[in-house]
mmCIF file of C-alpha atoms in Angstrom:
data_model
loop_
_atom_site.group_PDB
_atom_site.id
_atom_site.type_symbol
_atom_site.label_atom_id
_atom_site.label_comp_id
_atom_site.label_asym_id
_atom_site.label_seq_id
_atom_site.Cartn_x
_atom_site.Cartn_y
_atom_site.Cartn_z
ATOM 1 C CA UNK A 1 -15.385 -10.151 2.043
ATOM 2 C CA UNK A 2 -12.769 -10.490 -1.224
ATOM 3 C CA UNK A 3 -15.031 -10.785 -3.187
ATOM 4 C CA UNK A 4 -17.133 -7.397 -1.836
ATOM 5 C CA UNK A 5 -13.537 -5.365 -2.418
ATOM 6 C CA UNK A 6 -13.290 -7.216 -5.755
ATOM 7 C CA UNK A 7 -16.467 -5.530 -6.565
ATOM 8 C CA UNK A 8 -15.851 -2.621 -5.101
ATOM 9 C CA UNK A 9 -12.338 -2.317 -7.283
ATOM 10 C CA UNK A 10 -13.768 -3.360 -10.295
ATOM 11 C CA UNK A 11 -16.609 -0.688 -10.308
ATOM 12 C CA UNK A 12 -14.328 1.595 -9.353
ATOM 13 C CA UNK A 13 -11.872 0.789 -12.291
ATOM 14 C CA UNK A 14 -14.927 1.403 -14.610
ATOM 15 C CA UNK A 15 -15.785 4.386 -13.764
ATOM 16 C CA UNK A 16 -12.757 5.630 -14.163
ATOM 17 C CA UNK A 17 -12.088 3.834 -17.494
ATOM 18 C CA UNK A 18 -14.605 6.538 -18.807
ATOM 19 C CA UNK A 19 -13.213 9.528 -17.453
ATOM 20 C CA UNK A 20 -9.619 8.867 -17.634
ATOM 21 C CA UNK A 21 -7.116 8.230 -20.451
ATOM 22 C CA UNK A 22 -5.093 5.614 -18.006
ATOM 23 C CA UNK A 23 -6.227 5.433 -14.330
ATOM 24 C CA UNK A 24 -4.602 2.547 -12.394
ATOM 25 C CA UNK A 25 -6.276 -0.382 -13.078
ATOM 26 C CA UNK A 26 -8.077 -2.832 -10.072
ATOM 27 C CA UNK A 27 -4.594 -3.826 -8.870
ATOM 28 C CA UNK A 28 -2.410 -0.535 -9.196
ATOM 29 C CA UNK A 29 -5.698 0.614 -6.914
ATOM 30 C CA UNK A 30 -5.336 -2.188 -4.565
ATOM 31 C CA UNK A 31 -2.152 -1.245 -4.025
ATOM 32 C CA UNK A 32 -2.838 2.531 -3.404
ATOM 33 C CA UNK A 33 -5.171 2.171 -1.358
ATOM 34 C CA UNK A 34 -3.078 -0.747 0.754
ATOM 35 C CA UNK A 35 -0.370 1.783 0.800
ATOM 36 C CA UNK A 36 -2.094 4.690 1.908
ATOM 37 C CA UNK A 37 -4.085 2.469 4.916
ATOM 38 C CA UNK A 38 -0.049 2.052 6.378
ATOM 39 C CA UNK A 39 0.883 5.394 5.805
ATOM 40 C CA UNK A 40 2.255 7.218 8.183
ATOM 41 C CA UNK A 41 1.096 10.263 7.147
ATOM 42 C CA UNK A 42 -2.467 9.795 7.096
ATOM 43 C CA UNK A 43 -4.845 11.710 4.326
ATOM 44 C CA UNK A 44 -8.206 12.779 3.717
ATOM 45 C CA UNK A 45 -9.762 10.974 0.482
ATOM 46 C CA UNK A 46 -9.557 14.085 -1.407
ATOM 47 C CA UNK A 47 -5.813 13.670 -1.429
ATOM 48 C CA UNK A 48 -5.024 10.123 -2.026
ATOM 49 C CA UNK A 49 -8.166 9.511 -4.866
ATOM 50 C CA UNK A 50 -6.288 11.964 -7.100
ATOM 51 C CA UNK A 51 -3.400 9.172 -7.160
ATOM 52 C CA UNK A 52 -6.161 6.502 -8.778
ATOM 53 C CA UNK A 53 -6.781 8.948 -11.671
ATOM 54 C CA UNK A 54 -3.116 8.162 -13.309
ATOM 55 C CA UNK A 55 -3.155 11.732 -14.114
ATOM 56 C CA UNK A 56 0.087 14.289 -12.901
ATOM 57 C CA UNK A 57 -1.316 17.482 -14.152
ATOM 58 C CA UNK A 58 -5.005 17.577 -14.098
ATOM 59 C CA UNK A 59 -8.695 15.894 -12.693
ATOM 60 C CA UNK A 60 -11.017 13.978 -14.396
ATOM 61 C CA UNK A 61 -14.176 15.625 -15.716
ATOM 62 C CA UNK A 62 -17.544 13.254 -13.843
ATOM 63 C CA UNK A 63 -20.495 12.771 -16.584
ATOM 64 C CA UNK A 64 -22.519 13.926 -13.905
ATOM 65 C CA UNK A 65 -23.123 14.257 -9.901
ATOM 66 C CA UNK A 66 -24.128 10.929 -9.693
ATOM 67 C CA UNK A 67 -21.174 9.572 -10.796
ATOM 68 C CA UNK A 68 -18.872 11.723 -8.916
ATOM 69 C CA UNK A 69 -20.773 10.294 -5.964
ATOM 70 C CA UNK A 70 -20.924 6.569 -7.060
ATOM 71 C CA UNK A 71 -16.694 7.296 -7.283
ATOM 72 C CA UNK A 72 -16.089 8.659 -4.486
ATOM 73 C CA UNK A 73 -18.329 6.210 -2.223
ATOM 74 C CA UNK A 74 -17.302 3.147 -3.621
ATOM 75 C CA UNK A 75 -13.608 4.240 -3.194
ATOM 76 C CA UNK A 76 -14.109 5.147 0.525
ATOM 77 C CA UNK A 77 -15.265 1.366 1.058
ATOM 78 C CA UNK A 78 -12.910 -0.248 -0.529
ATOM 79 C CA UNK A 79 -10.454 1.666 1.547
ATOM 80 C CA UNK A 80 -12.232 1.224 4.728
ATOM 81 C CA UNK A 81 -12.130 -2.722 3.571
ATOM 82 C CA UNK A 82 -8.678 -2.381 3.065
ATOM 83 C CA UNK A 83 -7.865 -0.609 6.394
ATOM 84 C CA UNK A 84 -9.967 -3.859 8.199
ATOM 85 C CA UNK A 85 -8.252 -6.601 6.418
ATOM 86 C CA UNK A 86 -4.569 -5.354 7.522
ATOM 87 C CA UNK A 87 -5.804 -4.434 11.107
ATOM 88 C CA UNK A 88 -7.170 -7.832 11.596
ATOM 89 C CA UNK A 89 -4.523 -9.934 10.246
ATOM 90 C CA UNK A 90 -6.404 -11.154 6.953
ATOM 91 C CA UNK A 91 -5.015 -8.960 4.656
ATOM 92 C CA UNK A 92 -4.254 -10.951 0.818
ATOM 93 C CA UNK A 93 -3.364 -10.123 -2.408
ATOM 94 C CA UNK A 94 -6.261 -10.804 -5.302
ATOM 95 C CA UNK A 95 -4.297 -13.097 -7.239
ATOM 96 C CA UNK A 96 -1.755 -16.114 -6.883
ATOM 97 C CA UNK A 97 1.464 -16.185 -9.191
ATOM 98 C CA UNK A 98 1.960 -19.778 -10.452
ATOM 99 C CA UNK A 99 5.654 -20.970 -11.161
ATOM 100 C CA UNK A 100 4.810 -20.746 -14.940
ATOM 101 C CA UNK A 101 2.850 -17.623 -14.669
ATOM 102 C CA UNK A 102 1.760 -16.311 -18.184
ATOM 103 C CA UNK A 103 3.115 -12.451 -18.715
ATOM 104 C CA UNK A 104 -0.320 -11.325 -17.834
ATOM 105 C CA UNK A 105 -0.252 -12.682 -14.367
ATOM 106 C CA UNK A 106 2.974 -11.389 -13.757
ATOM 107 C CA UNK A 107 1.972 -7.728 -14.731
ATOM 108 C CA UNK A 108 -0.532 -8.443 -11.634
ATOM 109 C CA UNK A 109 2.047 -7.953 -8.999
ATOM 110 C CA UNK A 110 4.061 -5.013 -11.069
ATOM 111 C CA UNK A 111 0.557 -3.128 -11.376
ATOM 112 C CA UNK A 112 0.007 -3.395 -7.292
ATOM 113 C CA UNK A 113 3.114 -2.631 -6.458
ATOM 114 C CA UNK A 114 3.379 0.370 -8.540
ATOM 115 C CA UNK A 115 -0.228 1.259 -7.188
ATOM 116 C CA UNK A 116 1.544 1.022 -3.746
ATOM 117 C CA UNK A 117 4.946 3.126 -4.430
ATOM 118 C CA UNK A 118 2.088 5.895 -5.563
ATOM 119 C CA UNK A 119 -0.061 5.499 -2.908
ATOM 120 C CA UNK A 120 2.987 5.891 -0.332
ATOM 121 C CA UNK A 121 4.571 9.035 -2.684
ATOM 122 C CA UNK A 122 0.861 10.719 -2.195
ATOM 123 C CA UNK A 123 0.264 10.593 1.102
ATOM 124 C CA UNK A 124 4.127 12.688 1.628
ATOM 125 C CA UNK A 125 6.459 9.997 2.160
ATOM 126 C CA UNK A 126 9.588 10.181 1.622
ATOM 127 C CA UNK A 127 12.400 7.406 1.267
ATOM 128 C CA UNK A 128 15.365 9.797 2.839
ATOM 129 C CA UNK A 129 12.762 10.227 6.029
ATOM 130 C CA UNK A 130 13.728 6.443 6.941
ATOM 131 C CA UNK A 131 16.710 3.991 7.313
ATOM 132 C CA UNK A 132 17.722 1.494 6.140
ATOM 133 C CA UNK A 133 15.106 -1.076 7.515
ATOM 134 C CA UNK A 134 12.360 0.426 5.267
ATOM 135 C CA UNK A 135 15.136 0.158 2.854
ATOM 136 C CA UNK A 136 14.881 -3.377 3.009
ATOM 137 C CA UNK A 137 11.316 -3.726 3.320
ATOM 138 C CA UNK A 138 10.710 -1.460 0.246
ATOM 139 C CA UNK A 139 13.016 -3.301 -1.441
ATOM 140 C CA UNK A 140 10.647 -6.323 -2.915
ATOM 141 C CA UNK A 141 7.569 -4.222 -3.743
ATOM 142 C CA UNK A 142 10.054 -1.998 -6.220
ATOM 143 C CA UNK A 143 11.949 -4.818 -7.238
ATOM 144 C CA UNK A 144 8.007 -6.074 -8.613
ATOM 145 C CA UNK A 145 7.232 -2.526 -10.060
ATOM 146 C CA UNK A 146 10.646 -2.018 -11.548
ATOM 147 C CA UNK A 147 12.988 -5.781 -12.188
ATOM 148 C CA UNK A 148 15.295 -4.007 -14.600
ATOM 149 C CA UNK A 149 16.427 -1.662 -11.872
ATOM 150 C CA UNK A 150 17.929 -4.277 -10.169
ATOM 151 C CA UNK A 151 21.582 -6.074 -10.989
ATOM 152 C CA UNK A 152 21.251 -9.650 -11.687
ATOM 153 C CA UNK A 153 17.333 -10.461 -11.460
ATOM 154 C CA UNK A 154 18.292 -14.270 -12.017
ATOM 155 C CA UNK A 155 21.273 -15.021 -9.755
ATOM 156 C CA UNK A 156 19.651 -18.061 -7.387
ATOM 157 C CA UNK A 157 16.090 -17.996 -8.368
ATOM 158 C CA UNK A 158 14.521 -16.665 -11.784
ATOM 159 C CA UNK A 159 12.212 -13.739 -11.828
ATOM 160 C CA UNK A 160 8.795 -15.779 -11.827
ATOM 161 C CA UNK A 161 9.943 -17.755 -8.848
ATOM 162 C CA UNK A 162 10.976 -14.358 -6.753
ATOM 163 C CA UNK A 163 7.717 -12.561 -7.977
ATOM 164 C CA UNK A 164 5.709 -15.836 -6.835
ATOM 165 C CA UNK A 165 7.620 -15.954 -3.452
ATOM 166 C CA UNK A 166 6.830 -11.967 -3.069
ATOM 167 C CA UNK A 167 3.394 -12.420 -3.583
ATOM 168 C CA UNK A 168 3.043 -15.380 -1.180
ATOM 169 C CA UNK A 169 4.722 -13.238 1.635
ATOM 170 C CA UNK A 170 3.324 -9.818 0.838
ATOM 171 C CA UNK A 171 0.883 -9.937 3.783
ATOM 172 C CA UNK A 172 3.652 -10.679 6.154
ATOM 173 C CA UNK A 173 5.856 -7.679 4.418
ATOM 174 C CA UNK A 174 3.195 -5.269 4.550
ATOM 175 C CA UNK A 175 2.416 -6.158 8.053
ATOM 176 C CA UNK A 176 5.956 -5.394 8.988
ATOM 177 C CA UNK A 177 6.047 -1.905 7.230
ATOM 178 C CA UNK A 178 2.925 -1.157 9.240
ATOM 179 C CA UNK A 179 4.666 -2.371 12.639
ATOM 180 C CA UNK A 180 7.880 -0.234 11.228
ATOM 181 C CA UNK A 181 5.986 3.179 10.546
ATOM 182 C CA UNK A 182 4.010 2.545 14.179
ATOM 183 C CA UNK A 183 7.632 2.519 15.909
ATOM 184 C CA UNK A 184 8.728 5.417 13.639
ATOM 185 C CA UNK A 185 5.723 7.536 14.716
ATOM 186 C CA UNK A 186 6.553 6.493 18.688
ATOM 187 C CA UNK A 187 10.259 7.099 18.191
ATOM 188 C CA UNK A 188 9.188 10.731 16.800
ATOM 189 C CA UNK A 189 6.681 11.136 19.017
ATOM 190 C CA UNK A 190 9.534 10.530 22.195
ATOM 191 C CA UNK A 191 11.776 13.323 20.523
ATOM 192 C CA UNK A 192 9.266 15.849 20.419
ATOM 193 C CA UNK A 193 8.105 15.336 23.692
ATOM 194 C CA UNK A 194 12.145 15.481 24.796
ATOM 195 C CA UNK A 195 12.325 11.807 24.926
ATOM 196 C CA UNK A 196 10.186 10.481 27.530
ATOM 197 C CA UNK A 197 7.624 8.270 27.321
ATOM 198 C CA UNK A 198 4.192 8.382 29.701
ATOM 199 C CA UNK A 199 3.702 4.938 31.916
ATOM 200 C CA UNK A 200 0.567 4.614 29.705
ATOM 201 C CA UNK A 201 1.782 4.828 26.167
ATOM 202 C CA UNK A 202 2.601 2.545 24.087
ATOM 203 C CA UNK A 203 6.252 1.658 24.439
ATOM 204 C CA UNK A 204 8.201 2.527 21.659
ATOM 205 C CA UNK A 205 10.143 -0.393 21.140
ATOM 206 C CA UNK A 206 7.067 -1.622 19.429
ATOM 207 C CA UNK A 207 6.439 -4.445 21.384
ATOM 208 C CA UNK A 208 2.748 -3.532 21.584
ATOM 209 C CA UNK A 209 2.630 -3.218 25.650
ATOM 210 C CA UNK A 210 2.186 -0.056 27.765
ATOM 211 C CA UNK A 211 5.479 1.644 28.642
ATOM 212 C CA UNK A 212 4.836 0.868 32.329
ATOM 213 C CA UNK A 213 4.909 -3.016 31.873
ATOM 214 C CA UNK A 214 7.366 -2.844 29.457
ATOM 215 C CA UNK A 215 10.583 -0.566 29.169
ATOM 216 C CA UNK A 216 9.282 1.535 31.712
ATOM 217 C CA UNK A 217 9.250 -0.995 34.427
#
């Protein structure tokens, strides 16, 4: 199954290598596409492809309708591949970071977690929207796309050691941003509805259970 998205990336990648002066490369769209399957704020294709493109003020130009086509199907399974390995718990990175990890390996991570923070922006959302529990959940994925934002990157560990330990618990992080956006959507959901939950939704507390055996009874 990897090895299918691998494909599936890599193709993609290629075809836009000939369209586009600088799309996001296999990992930057690994990330995107990760990003967008937790979103909140879901999106039609036509909305979040435009963030593989790498391009703020204009669309790439297909060689011809085949193409186009080839894009646009190949990206649709790689995100529906995507959305099944996070929904069933199997979700991984494509790569490892060793404890001497050349530069190249460690551009890996910065690539997919740059794809991410784009996929997120595309899809509308918005840091200022959430506390400070995404805060801290956000916080490794842009320390990865952007180390010299942070203070004092070597205090305990050095930077290939905390890049390495990211990596190795990504799955686990990006599992609990999709539990945290589930319990943001319930928690809105309870305030437009005036705050009360029905016996057979979820309860919002995110514990996975009906309201009625849970809170609610």
């Amino acid at each position: 199954m990897q090895s299918q998205l691998e494909t599936q990336l890599n193709r993609i990648y290629a075809i836009l290598s000939e369209i586009c002066p600088a799309p996001l490369d296999q990992d930057g769209i690994h990330g995107a596409l990760s990003a967008v399957s937790i979103s909140p704020k879901p999106s039609v294709p036509n909305t979040w492809i435009r963030t593989l493109y790498n391009m703020d003020t204009s669309e790439p130009e297909f060689s011809s309708r085949e193409q186009a086509k080839e894009f646009l199907d190949t990206a649709v399974l790689a995100y529906n591949g995507v959305v099944a390995s996070i929904s069933e718990s199997r979700f991984s990175l494509l790569f490892t970071i060793p404890e001497n990890a050349s530069p190249e390996e460690r551009k890996r991570i910065a690539s997919w977690s740059e794809g991410f923070i784009r996929g997120l922006r595309i899809t509308g959302v918005e840091t200022e929207e959430f506390d400070d529990d995404f805060v801290t959940l956000m916080s490794p994925i842009a320390y990865c796309a952007r180390p010299d934002y942070f203070e004092s990157t070597e205090q305990d560990e050095t930077h290939t050691a905390r890049l390495k330990r990211i990596a190795d618990e990504m799955p686990e992080n990006l599992a609990a941003l999709r539990n945290y956006f589930f319990l943001h959507l319930q928690r809105a959901s309870l305030q437009n509805r005036g705050g009360q939950a029905g016996r057979n939704d979820p309860c919002p507390c995110g514990s996975g259970k009906k309201y009625k055996h849970c809170h609610g009874s």
